[in-house]
XYZ file of C-alpha atoms in Angstrom:
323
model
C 8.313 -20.067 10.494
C 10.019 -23.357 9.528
C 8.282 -26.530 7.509
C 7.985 -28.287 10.892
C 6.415 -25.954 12.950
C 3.730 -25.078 10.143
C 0.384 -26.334 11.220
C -0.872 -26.406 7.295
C 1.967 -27.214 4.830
C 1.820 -27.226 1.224
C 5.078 -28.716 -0.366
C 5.409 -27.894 -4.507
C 1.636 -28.482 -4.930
C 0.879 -28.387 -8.549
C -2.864 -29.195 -10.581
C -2.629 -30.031 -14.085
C -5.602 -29.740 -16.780
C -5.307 -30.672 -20.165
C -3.886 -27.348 -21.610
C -3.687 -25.429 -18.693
C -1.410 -25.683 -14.956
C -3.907 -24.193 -12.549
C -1.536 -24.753 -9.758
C 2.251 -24.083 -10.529
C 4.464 -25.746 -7.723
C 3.350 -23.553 -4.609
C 5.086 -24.396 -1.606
C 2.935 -22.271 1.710
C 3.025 -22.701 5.259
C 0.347 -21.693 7.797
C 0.395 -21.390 12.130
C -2.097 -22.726 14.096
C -5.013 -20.326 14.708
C -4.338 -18.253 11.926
C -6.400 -16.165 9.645
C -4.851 -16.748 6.536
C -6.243 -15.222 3.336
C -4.986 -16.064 -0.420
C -5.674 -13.538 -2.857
C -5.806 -13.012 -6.280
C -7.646 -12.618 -9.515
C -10.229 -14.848 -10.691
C -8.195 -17.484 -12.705
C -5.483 -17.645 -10.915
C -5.546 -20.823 -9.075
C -6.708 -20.323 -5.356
C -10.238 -21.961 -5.709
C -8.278 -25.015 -7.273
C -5.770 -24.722 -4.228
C -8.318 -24.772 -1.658
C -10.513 -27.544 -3.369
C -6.975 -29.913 -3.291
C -6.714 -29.089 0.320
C -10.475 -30.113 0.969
C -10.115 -33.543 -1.412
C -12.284 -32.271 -3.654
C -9.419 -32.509 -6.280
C -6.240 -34.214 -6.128
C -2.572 -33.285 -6.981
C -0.887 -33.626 -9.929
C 1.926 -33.641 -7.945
C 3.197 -32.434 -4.647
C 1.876 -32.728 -0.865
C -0.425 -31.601 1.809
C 0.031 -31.892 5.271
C -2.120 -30.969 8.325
C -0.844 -30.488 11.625
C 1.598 -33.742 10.863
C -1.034 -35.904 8.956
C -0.199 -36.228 4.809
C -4.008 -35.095 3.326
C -3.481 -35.880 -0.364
C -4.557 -38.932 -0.733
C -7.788 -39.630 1.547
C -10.938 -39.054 0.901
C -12.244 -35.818 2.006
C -14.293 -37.654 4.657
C -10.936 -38.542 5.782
C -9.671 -34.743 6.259
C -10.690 -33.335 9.395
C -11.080 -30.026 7.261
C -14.766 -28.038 6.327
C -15.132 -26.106 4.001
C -17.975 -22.899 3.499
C -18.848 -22.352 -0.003
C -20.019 -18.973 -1.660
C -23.357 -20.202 -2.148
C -23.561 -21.616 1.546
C -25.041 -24.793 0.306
C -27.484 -24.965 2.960
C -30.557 -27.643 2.539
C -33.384 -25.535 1.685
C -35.861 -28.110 3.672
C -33.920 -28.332 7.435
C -34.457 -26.207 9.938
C -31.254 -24.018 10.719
C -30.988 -26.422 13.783
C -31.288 -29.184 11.320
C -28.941 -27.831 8.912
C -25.897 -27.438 11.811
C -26.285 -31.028 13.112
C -26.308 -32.773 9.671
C -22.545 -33.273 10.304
C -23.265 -34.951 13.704
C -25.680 -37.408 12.507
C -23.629 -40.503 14.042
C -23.548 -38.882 17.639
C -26.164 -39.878 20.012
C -29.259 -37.089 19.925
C -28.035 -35.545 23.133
C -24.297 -34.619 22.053
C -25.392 -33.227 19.063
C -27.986 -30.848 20.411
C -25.593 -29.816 23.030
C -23.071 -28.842 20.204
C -25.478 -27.515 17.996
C -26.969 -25.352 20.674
C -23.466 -24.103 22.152
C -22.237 -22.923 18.620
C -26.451 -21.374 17.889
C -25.356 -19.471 21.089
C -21.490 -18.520 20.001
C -22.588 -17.165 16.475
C -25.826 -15.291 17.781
C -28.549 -17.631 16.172
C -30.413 -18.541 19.516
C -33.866 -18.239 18.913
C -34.182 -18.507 15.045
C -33.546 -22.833 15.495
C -37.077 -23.676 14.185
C -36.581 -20.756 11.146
C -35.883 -22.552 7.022
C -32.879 -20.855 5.097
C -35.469 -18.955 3.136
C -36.532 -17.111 6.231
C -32.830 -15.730 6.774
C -30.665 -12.589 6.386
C -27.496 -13.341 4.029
C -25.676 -13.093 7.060
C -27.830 -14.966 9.467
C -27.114 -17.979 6.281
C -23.730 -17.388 6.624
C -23.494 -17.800 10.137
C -25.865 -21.078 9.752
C -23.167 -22.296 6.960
C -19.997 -21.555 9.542
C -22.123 -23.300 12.650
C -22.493 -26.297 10.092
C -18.857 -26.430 9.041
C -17.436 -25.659 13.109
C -20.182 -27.675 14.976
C -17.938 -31.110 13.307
C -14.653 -29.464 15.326
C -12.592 -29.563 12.058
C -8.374 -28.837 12.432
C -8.754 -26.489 9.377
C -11.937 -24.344 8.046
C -11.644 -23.500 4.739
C -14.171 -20.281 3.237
C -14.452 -20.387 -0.585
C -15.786 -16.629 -1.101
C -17.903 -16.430 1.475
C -19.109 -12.931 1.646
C -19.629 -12.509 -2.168
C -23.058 -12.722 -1.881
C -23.844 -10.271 0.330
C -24.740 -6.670 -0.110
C -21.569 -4.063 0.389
C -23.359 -2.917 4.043
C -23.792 -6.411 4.830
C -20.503 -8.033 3.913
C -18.702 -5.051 5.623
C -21.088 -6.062 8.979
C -20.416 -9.892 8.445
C -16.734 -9.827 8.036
C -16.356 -8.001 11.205
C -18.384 -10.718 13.125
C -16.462 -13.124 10.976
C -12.987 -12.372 12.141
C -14.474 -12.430 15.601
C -15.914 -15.843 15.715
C -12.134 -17.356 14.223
C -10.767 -15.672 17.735
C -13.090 -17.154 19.505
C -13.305 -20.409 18.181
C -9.333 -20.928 17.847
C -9.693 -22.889 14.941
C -7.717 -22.137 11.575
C -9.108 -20.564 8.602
C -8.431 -20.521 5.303
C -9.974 -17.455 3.769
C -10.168 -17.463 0.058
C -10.669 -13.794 -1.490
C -10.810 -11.651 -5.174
C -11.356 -8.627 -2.778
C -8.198 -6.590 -1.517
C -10.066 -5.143 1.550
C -11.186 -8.022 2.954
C -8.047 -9.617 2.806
C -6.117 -6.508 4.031
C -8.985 -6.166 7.067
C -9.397 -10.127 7.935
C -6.139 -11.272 7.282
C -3.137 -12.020 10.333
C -1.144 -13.257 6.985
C -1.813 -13.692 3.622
C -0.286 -14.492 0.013
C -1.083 -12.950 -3.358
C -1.653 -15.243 -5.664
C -1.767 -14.832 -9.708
C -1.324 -17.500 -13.018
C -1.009 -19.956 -10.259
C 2.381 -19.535 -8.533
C 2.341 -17.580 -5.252
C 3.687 -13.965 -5.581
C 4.183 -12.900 -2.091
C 3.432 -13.920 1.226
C 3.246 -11.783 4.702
C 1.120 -9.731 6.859
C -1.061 -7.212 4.984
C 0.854 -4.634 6.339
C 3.822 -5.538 4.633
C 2.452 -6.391 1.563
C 0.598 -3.350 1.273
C 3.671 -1.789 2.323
C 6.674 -3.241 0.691
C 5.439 -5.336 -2.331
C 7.812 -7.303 -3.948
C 6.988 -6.962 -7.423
C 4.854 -4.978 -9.500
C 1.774 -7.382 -9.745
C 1.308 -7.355 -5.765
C 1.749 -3.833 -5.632
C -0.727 -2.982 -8.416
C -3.742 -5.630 -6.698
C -3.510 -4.251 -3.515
C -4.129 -0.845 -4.162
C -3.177 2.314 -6.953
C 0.188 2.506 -7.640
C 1.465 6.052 -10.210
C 4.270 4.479 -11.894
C 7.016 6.199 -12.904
C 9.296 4.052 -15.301
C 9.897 1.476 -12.556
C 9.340 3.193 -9.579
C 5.967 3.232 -8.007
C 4.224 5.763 -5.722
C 0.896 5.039 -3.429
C -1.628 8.049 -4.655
C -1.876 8.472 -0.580
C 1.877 9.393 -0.595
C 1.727 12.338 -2.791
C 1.301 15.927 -1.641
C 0.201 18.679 -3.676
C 0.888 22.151 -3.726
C 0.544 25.358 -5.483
C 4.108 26.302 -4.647
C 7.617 24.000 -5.464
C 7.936 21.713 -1.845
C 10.884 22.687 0.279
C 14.378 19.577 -0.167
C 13.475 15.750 1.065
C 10.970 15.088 -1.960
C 11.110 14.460 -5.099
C 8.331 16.629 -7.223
C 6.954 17.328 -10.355
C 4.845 19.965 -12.056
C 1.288 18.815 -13.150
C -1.950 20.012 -14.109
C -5.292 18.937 -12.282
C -7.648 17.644 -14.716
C -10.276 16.096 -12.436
C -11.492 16.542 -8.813
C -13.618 13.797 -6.791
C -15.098 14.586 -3.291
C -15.065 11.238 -1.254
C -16.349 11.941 2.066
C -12.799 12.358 4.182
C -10.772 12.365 1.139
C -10.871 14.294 -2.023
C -9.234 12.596 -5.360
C -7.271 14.032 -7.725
C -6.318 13.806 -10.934
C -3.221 15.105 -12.448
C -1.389 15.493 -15.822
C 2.326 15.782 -15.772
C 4.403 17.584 -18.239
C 5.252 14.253 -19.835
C 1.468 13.850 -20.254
C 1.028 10.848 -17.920
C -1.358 10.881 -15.839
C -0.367 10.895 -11.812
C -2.933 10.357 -8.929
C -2.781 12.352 -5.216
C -5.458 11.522 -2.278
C -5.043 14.763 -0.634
C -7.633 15.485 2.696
C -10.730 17.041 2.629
C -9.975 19.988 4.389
C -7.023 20.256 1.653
C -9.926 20.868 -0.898
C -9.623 24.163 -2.957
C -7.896 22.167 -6.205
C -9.679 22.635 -9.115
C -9.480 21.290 -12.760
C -6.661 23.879 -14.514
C -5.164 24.379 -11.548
C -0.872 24.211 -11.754
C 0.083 22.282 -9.053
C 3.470 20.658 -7.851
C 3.303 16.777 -6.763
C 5.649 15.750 -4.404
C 6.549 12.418 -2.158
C 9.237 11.545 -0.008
C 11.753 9.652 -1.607
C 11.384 6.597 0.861
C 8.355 5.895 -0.288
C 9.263 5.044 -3.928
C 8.839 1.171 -4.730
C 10.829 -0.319 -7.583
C 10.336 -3.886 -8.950
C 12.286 -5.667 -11.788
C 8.851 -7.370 -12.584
């Protein structure tokens, strides 16, 4: 995807405290319509990136444009971008119909109940209109928060954590329902994210980000895949490492007998067994004494700590990274 064509464009954004560069000269384009996730450890700059696209900071240096309009600059009033914060931020004394048209309160009374009522409908809150936040699910507030953000018709929606208040039932049901309502709204989203899964699950593309710079950007399955450094492959899942090269435990077969040519294997030791439900984890110490890790089936069980085992992988699914 070129510069031009990108619908959100960030051009060697950098944010500059007094002894620290939260933001490291990330350049990042985005389509129209996309679910676009940025990932990474707390600390490492995508809160800071997502409150410079909302205006909440501004630059040190470096440029924001939205589908052709320069952002940094203007107010955030001025941005035709929401944003849904981890707490929600809803006001404790509205009404959840309240709440959703407090963003429409310069449009005459019946355009903004018409709004407010279509998007009640679209996120399944029909019915609960006259109900207070405190009378709410988590995700029945969540949907409130995204009505409140959409109902305004924003270019970009940007989600600051959203789901990291919810119990892990919950937040699995929610994100579901969440990457439904982006289809059928259209609209672009910004998803910020600590959590692999959800960013793996939501995500149509998305970058890893860590000590501010941008590690790597594509679709999760390519990331997940074919990481380009070491960093990206360790965040996004296990990794055994061998020197440089890097094997997904999920890759690894184990046996009780040396595997036929095509793989590369070594002779280990099982030291400890987990039963997960459809897959059964193992741990494993080689020869060398480093520990290696296999995700082997359930109906593969019959491993047991002592047990001499051979761990093998094909060879094409080695990953080595200079950093």
């Amino acid at each position: 995807m070129s510069v031009e064509q990108s619908f959100l464009n960030l051009r060697e954004l950098t944010k500059h405290y007094p002894g620290h560069e939260a933001v490291r000269g990330i350049s990042l384009q985005i389509q129209q319509g996309e679910f676009f996730s940025l990932l990474g450890p707390s600390g490492c700059g995508k809160t800071t990136t997502l409150r410079l696209i909302a205006g909440f900071e501004e630059p040190t240096s470096g440029q924001i444009w939205l589908n052709g309009t320069r952002l940094d600059g203007l107010k955030p009033y001025d941005r035709n971008v929401s944003t849904v914060f981890q707490s929600y931020a809803l006001f404790p004394h509205l009404t959840v119909r309240g709440n959703v048209e407090f963003g429409l309160q310069r449009k005459p009374p019946a355009e903004r109940e018409r709004a407010a009522t279509e998007l009640l409908a679209l996120l399944e809150l029909a019915g609960k209109e006259a109900r207070k936040p405190a009378q709410l699910s988590g995700g029945e507030k969540q949907r409130v928060a995204l009505a409140r953000s959409l109902v305004v018709q924003p270019d970009l929606l940007l989600l600051d954590e959203p789901l990291s208040a919810l119990d892990p039932k919950l937040r699995k049901q929610v994100r579901s329902e969440l990457k439904a309502i982006q289809r059928r709204v259209g609209i672009t989203f910004l998803f910020i994210t600590h959590d692999q899964e959800e960013a793996l699950s939501l995500s149509d593309r998305m970058a890893v980000m860590n000590a501010g710079l941008l590690e790597q950007t594509g679709t999760p399955r390519d990331l997940y895949l074919h990481p380009s450094t070491r960093f990206v492959a360790e965040f996004l899942g296990a990794m055994n490492w061998l020197g440089d090269c890097g094997i997904r435990p999920e890759a690894v077969q184990v046996s009780r007998t040396p595997p036929n040519g095509g793989s590369r294997a070594l002779r280990a030791t099982i030291i400890e067994s987990a039963f997960l439900g459809n897959l059964i984890h193992l741990q494993a110490r080689l020869e060398s004494g480093d520990r290696f890790t296999a995700e082997v089936r359930a109906a593969a069980d019959g491993f047991r700590p002592g047990d001499t085992v051979f761990l093998s992988w094909p060879v094409e699914n080695e990953r080595r990274f200079q950093r």
